mmCIF file of N, CA, C and O in Angstrom:
data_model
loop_
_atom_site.group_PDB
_atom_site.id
_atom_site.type_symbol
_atom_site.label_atom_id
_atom_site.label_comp_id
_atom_site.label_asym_id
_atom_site.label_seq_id
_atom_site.Cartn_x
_atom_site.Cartn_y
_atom_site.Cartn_z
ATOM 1 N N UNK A 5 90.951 119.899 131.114
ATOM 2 C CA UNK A 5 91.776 120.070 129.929
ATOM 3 C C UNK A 5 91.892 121.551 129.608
ATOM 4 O O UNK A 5 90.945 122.327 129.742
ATOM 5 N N UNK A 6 93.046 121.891 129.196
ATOM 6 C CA UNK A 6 93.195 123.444 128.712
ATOM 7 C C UNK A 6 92.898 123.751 126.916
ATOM 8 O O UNK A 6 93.290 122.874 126.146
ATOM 9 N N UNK A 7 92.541 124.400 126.613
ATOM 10 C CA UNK A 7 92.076 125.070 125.369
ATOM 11 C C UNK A 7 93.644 124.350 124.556
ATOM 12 O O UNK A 7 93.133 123.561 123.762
ATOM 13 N N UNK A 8 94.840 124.256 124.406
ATOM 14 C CA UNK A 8 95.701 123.267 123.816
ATOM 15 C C UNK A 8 95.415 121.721 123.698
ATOM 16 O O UNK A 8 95.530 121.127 122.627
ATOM 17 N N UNK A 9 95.064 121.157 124.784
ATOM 18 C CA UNK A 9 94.603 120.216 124.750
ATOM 19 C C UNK A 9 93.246 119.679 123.860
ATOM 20 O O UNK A 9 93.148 118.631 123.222
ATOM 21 N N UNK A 10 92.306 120.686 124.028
ATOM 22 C CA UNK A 10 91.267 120.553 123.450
ATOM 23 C C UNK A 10 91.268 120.921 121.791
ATOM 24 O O UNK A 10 90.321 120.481 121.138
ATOM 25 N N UNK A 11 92.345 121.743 121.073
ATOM 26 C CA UNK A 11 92.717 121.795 120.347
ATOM 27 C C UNK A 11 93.009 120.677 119.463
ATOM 28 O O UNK A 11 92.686 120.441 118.299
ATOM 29 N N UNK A 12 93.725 120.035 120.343
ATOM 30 C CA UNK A 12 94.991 118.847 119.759
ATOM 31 C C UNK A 12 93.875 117.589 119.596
ATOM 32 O O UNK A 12 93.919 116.885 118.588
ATOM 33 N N UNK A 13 92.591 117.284 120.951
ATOM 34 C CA UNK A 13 91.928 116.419 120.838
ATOM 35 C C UNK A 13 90.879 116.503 119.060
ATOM 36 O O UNK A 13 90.668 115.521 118.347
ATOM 37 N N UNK A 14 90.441 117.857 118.785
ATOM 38 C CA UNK A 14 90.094 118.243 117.878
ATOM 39 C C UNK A 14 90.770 117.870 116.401
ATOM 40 O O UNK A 14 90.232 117.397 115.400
ATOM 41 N N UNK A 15 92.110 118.249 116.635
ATOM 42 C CA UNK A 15 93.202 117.647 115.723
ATOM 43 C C UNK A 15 93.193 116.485 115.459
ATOM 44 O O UNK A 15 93.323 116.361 114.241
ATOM 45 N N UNK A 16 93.078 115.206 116.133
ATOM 46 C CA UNK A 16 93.390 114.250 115.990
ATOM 47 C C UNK A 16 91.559 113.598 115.603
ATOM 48 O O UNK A 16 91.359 112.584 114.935
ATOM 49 N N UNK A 17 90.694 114.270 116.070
ATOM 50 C CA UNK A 17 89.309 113.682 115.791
ATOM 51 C C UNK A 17 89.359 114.082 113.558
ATOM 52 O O UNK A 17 88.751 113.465 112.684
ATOM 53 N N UNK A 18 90.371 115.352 113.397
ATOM 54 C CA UNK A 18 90.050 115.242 111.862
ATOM 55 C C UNK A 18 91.019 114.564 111.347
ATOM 56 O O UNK A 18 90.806 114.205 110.189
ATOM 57 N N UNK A 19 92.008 114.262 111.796
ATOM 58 C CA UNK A 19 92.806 112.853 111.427
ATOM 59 C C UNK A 19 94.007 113.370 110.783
ATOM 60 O O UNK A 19 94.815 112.662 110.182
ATOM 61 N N UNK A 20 94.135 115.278 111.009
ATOM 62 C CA UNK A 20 95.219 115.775 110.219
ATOM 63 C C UNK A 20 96.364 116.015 111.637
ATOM 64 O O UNK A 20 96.291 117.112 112.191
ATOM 65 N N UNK A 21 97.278 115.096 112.126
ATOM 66 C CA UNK A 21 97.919 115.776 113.028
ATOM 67 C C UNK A 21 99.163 115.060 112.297
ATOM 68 O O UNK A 21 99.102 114.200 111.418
ATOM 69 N N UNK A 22 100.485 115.723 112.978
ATOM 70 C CA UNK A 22 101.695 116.031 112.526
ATOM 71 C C UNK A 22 102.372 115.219 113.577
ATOM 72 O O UNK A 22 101.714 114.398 114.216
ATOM 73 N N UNK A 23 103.800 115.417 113.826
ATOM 74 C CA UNK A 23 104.939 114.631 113.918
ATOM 75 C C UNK A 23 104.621 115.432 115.855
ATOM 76 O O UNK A 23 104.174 114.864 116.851
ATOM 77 N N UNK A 24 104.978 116.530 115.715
ATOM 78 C CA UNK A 24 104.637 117.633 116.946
ATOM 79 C C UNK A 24 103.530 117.465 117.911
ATOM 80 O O UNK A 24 103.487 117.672 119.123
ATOM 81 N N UNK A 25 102.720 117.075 117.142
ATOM 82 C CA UNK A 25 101.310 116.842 118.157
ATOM 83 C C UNK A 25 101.266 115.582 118.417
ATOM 84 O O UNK A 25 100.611 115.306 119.423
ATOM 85 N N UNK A 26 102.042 114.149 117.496
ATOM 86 C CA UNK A 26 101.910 113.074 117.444
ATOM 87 C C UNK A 26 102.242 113.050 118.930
ATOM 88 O O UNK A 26 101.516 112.540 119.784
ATOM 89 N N UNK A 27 103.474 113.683 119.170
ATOM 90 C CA UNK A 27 104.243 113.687 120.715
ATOM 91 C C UNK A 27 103.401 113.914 122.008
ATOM 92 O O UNK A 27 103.266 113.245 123.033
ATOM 93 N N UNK A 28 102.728 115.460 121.458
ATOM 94 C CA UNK A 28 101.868 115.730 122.763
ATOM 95 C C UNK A 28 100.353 114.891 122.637
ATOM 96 O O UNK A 28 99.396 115.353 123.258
ATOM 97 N N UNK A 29 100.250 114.120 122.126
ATOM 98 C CA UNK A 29 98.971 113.510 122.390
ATOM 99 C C UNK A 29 99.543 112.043 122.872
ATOM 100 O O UNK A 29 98.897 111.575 123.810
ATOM 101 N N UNK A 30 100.340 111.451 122.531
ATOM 102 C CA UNK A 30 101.229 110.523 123.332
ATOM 103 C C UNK A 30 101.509 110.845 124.733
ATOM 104 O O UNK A 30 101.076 110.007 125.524
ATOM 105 N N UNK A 31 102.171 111.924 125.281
ATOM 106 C CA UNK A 31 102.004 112.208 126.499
ATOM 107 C C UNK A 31 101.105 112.562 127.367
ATOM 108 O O UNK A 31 101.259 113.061 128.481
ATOM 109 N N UNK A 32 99.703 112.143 126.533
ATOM 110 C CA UNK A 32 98.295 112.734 127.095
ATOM 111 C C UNK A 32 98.232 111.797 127.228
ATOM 112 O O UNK A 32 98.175 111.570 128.436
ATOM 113 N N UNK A 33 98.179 110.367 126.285
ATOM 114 C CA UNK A 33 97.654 109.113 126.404
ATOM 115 C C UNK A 33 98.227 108.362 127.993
ATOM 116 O O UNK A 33 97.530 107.864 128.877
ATOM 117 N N UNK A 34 99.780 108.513 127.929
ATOM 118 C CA UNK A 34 100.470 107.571 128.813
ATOM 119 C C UNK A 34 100.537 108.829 130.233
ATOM 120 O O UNK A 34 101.301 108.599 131.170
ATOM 121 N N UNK A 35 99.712 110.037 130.227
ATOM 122 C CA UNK A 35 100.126 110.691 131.868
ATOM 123 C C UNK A 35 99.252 109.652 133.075
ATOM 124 O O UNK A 35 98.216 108.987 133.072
ATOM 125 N N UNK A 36 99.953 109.855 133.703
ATOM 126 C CA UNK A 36 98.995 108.922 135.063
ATOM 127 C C UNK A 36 97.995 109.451 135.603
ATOM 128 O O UNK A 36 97.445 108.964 136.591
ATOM 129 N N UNK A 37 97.627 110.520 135.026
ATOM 130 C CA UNK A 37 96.152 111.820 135.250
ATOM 131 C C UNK A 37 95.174 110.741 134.506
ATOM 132 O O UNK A 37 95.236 110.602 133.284
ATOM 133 N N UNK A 38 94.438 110.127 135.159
ATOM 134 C CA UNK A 38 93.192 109.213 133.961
ATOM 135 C C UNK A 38 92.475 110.259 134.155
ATOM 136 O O UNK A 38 92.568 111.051 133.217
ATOM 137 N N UNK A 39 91.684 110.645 135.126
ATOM 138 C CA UNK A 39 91.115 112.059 134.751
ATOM 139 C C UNK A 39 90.878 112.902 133.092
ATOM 140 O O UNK A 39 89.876 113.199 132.441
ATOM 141 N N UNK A 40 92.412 113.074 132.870
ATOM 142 C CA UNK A 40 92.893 113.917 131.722
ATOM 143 C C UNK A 40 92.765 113.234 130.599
ATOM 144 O O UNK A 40 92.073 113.688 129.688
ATOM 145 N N UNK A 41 93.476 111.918 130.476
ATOM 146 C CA UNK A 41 93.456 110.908 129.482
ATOM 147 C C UNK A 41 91.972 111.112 129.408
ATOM 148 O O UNK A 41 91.579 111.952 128.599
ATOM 149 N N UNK A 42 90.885 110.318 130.301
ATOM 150 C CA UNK A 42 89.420 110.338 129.784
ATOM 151 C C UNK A 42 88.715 111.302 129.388
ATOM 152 O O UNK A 42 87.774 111.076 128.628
ATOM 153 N N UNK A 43 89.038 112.725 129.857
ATOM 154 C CA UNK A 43 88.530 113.979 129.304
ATOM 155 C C UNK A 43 88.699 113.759 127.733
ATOM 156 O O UNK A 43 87.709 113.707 127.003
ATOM 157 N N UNK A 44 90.244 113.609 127.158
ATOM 158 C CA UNK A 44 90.898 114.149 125.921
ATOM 159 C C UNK A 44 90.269 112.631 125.239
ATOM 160 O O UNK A 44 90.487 112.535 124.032
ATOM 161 N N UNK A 45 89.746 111.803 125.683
ATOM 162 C CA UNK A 45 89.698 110.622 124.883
ATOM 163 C C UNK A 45 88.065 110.958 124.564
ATOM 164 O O UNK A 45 87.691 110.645 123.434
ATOM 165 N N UNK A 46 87.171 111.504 125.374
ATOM 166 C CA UNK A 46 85.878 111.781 125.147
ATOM 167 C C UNK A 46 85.491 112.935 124.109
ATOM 168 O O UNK A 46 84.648 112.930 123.211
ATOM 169 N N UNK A 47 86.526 114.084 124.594
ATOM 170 C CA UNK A 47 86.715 114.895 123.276
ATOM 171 C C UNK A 47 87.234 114.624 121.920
ATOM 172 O O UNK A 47 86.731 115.200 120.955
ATOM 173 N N UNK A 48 87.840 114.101 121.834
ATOM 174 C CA UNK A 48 87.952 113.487 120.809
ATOM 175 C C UNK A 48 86.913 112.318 119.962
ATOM 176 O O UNK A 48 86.963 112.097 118.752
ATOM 177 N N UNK A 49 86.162 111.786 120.764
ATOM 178 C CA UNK A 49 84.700 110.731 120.370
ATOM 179 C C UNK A 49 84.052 111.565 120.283
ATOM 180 O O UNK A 49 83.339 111.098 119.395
ATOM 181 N N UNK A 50 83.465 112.933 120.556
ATOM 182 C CA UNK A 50 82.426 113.465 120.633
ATOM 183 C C UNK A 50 82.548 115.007 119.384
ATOM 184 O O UNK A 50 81.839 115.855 118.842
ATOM 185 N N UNK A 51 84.025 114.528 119.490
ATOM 186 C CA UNK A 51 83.803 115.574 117.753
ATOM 187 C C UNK A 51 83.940 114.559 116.557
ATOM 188 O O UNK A 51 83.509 114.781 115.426
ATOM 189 N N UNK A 52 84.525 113.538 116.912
ATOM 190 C CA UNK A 52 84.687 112.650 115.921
ATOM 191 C C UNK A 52 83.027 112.376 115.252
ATOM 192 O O UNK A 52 82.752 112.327 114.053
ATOM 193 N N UNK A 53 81.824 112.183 116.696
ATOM 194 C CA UNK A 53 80.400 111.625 116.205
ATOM 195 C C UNK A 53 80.140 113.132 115.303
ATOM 196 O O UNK A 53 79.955 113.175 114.087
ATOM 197 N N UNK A 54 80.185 114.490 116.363
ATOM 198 C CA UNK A 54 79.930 116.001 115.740
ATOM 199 C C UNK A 54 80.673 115.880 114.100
ATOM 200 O O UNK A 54 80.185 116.672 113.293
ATOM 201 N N UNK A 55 81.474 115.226 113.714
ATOM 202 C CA UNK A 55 81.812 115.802 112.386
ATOM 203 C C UNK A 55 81.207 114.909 111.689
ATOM 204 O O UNK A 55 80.942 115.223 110.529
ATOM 205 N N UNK A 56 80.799 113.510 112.186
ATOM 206 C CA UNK A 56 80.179 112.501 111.486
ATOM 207 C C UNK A 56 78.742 112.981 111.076
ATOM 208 O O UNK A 56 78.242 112.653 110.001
ATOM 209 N N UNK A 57 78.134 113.745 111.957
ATOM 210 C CA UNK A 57 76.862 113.805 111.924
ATOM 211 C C UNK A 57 76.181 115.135 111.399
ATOM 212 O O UNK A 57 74.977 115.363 111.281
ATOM 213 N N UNK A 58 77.854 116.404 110.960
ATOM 214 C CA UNK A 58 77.584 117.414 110.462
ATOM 215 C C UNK A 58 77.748 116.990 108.882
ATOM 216 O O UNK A 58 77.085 117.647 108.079
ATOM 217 N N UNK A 59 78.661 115.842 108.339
ATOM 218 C CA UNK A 59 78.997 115.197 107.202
ATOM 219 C C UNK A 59 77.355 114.640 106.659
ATOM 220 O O UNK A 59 76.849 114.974 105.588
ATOM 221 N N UNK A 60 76.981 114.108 107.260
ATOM 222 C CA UNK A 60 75.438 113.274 106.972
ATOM 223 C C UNK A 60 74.074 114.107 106.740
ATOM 224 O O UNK A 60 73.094 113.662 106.142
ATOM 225 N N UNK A 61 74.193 115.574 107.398
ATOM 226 C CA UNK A 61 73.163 116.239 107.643
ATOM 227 C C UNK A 61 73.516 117.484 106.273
ATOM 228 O O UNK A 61 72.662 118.264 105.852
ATOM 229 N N UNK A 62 74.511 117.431 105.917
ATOM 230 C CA UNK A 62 74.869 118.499 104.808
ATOM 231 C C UNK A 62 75.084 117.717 103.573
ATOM 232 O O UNK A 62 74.745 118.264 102.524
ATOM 233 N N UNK A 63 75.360 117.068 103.543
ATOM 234 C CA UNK A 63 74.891 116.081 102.296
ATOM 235 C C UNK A 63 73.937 116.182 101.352
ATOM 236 O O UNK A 63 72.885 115.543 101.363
ATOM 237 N N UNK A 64 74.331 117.115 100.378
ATOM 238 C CA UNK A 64 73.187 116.591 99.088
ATOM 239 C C UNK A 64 73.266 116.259 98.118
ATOM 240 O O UNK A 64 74.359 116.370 97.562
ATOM 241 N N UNK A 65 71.721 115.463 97.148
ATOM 242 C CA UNK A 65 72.339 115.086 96.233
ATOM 243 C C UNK A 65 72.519 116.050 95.130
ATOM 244 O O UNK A 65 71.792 116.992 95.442
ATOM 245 N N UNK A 66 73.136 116.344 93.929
ATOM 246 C CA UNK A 66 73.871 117.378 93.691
ATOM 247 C C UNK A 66 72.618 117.451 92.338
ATOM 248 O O UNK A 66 71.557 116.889 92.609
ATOM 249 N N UNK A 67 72.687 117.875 91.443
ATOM 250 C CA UNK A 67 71.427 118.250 90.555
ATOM 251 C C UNK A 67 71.734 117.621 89.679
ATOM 252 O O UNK A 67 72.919 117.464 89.384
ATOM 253 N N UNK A 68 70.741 117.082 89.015
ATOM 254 C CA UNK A 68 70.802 115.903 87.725
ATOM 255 C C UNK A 68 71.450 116.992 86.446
ATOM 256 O O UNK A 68 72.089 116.404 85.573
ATOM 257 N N UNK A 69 71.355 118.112 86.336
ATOM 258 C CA UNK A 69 72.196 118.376 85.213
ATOM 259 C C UNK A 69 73.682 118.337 85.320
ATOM 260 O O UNK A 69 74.400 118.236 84.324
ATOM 261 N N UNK A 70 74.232 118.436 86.796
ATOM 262 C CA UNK A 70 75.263 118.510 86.593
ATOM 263 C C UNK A 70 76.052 117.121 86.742
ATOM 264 O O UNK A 70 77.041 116.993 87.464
ATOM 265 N N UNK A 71 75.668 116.425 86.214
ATOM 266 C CA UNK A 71 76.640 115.014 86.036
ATOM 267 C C UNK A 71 76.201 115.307 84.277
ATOM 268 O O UNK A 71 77.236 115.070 83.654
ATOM 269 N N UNK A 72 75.586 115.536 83.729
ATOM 270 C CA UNK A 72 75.662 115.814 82.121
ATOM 271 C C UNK A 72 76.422 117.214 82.202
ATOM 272 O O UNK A 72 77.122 117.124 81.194
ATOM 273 N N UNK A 73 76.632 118.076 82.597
ATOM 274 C CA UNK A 73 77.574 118.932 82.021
ATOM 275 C C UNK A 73 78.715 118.679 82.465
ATOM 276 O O UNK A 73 79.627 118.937 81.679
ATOM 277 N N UNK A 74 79.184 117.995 84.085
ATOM 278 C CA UNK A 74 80.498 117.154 84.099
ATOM 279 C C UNK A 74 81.391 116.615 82.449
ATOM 280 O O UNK A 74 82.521 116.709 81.970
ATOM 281 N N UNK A 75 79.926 115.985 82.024
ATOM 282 C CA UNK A 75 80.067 114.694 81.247
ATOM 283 C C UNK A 75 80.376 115.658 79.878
ATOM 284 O O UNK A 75 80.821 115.050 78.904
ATOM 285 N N UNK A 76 80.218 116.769 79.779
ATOM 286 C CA UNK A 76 80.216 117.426 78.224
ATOM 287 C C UNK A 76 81.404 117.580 78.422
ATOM 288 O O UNK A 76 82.135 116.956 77.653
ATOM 289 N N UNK A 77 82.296 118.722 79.840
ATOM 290 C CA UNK A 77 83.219 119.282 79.755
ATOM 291 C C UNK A 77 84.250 118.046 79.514
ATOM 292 O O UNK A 77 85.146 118.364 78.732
ATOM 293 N N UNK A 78 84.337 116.719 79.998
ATOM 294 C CA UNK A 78 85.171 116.146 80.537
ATOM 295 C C UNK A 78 85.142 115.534 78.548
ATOM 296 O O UNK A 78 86.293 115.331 78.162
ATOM 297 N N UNK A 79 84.143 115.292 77.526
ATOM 298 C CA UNK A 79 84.812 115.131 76.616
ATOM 299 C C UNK A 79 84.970 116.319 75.551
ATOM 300 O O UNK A 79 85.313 116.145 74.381
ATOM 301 N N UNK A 80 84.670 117.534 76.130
ATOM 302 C CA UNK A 80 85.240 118.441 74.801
ATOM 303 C C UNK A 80 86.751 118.794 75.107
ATOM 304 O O UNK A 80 87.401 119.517 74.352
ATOM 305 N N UNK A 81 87.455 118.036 76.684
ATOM 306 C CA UNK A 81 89.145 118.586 77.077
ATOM 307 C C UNK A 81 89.571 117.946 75.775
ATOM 308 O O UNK A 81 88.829 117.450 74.927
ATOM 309 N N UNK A 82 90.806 118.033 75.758
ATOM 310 C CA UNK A 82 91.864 117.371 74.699
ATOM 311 C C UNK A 82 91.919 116.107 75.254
ATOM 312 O O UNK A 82 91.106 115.960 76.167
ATOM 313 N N UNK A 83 92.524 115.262 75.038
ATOM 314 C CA UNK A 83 93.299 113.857 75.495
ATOM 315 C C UNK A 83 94.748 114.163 76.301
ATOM 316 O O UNK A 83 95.366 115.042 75.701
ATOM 317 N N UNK A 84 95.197 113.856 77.059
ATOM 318 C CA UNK A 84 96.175 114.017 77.631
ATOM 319 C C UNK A 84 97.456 113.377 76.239
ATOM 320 O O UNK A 84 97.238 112.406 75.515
ATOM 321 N N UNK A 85 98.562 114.138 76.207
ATOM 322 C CA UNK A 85 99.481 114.027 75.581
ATOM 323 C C UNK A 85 100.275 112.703 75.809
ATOM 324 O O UNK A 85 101.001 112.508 76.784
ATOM 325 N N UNK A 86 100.044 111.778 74.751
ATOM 326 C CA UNK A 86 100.937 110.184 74.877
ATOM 327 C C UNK A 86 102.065 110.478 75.130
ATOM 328 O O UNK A 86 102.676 111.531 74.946
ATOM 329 N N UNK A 87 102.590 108.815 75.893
ATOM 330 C CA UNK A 87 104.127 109.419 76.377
ATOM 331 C C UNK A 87 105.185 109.652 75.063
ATOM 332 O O UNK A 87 104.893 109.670 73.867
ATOM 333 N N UNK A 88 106.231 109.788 75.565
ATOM 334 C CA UNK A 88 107.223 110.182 74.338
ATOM 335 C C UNK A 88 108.033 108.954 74.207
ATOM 336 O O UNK A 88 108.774 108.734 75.166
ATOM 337 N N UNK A 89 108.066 107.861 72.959
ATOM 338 C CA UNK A 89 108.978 106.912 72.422
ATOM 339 C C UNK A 89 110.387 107.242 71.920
ATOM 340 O O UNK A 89 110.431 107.556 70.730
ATOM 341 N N UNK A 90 111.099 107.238 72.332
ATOM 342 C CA UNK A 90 112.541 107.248 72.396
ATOM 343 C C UNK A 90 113.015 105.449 71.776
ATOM 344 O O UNK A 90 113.004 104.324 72.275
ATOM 345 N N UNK A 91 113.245 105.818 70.960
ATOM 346 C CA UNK A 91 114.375 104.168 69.672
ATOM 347 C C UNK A 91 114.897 104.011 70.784
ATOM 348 O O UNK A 91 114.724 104.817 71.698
ATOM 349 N N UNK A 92 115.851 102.611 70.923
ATOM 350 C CA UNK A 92 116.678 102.401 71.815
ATOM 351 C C UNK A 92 118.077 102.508 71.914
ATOM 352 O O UNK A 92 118.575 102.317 70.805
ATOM 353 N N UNK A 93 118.714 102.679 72.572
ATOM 354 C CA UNK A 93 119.721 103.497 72.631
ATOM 355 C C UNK A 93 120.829 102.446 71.700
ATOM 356 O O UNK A 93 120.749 101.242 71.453
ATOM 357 N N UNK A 94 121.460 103.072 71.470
ATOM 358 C CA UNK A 94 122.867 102.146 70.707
ATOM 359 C C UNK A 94 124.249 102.423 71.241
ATOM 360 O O UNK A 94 124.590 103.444 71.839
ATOM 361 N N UNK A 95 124.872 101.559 70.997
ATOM 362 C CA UNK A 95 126.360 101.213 71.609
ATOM 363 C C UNK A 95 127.217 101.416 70.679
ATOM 364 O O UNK A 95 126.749 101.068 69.596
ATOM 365 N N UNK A 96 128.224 101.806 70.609
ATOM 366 C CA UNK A 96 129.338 101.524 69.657
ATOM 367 C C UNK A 96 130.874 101.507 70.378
ATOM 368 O O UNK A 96 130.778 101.937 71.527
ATOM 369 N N UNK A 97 132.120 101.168 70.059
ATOM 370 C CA UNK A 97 133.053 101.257 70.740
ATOM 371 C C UNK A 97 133.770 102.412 70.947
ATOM 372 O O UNK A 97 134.914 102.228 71.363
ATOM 373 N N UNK A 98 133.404 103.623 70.765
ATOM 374 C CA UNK A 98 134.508 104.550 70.300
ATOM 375 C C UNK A 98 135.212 105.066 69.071
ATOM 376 O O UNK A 98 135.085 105.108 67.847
ATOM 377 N N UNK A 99 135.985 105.420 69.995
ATOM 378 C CA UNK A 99 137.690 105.597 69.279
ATOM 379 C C UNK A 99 138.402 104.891 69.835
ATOM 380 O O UNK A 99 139.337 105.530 70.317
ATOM 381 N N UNK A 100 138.468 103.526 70.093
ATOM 382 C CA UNK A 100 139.354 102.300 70.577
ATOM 383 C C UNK A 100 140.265 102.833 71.208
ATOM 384 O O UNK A 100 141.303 102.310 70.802
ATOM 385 N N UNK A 101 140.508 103.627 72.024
ATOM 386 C CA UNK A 101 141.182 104.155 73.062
ATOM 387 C C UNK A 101 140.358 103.701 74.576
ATOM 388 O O UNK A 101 141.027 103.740 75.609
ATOM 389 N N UNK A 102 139.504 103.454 74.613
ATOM 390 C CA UNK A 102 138.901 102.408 75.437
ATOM 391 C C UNK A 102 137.889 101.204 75.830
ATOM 392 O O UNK A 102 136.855 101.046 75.182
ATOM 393 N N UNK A 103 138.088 100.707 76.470
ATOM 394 C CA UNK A 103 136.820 99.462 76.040
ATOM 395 C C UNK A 103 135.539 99.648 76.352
ATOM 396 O O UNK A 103 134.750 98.708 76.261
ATOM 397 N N UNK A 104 135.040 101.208 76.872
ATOM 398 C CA UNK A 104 133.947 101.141 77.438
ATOM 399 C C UNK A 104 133.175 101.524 75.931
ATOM 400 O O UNK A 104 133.637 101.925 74.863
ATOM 401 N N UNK A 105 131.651 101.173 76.425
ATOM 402 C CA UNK A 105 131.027 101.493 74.966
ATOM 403 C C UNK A 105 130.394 103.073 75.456
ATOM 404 O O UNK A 105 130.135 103.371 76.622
ATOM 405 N N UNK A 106 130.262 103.776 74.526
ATOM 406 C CA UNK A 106 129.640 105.059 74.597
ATOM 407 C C UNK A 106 128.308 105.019 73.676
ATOM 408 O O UNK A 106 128.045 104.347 72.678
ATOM 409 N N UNK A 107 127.463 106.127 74.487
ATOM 410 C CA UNK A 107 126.173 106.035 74.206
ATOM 411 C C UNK A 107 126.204 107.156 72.571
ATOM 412 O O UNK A 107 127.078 107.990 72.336
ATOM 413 N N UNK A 108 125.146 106.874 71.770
ATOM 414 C CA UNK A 108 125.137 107.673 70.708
ATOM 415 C C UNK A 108 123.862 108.715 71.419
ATOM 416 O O UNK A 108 123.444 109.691 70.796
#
């Protein structure tokens, strides 16, 4: 595999790939190189376990004060602003010059 390839296998192990790469990793999947296919399919399992296992090992739990000062900031914000009530609209005919009704 070339450093693009290994790229793209990388790409697709963090699950952010695009319309562009969707293509070239499709043409990795279906080349008649199994060789290549099994390289890019192993790289891809083996960063997929590497990010699983860098996720698990950096993990901490975060400090007991800060879920109480979460908890202060989150009620001294304001309230988010209620939506806006608008009456309902009314109809009337015009100036009888036509039959449609116009909005007030």
């Amino acid at each position: 595999m070339n450093e693009s390839q290994i790229d793209l296998a990388h790409t697709v192990a963090l699950g952010s790939i695009g319309d562009e790469d969707q293509r070239a990793v499709a043409e990795i999947l279906d080349t008649d190189d199994s060789v290549l296919r099994a390289a890019f399919n192993q790289e891809v399992q083996q960063t997929r376990e590497a990010l699983a296992l860098a996720a698990s090992t950096l993990a901490a739990t975060p400090p007991p004060a800060l879920r109480d000062r979460l908890l202060a900031a989150i009620a001294t914000d304001p309230p988010p602003p209620t939506a806006i009530h608008r009456p309902p609209t009314h109809f009337h005919h015009g100036n009888g010059r036509t039959n449609q009704p116009v909005r007030d």
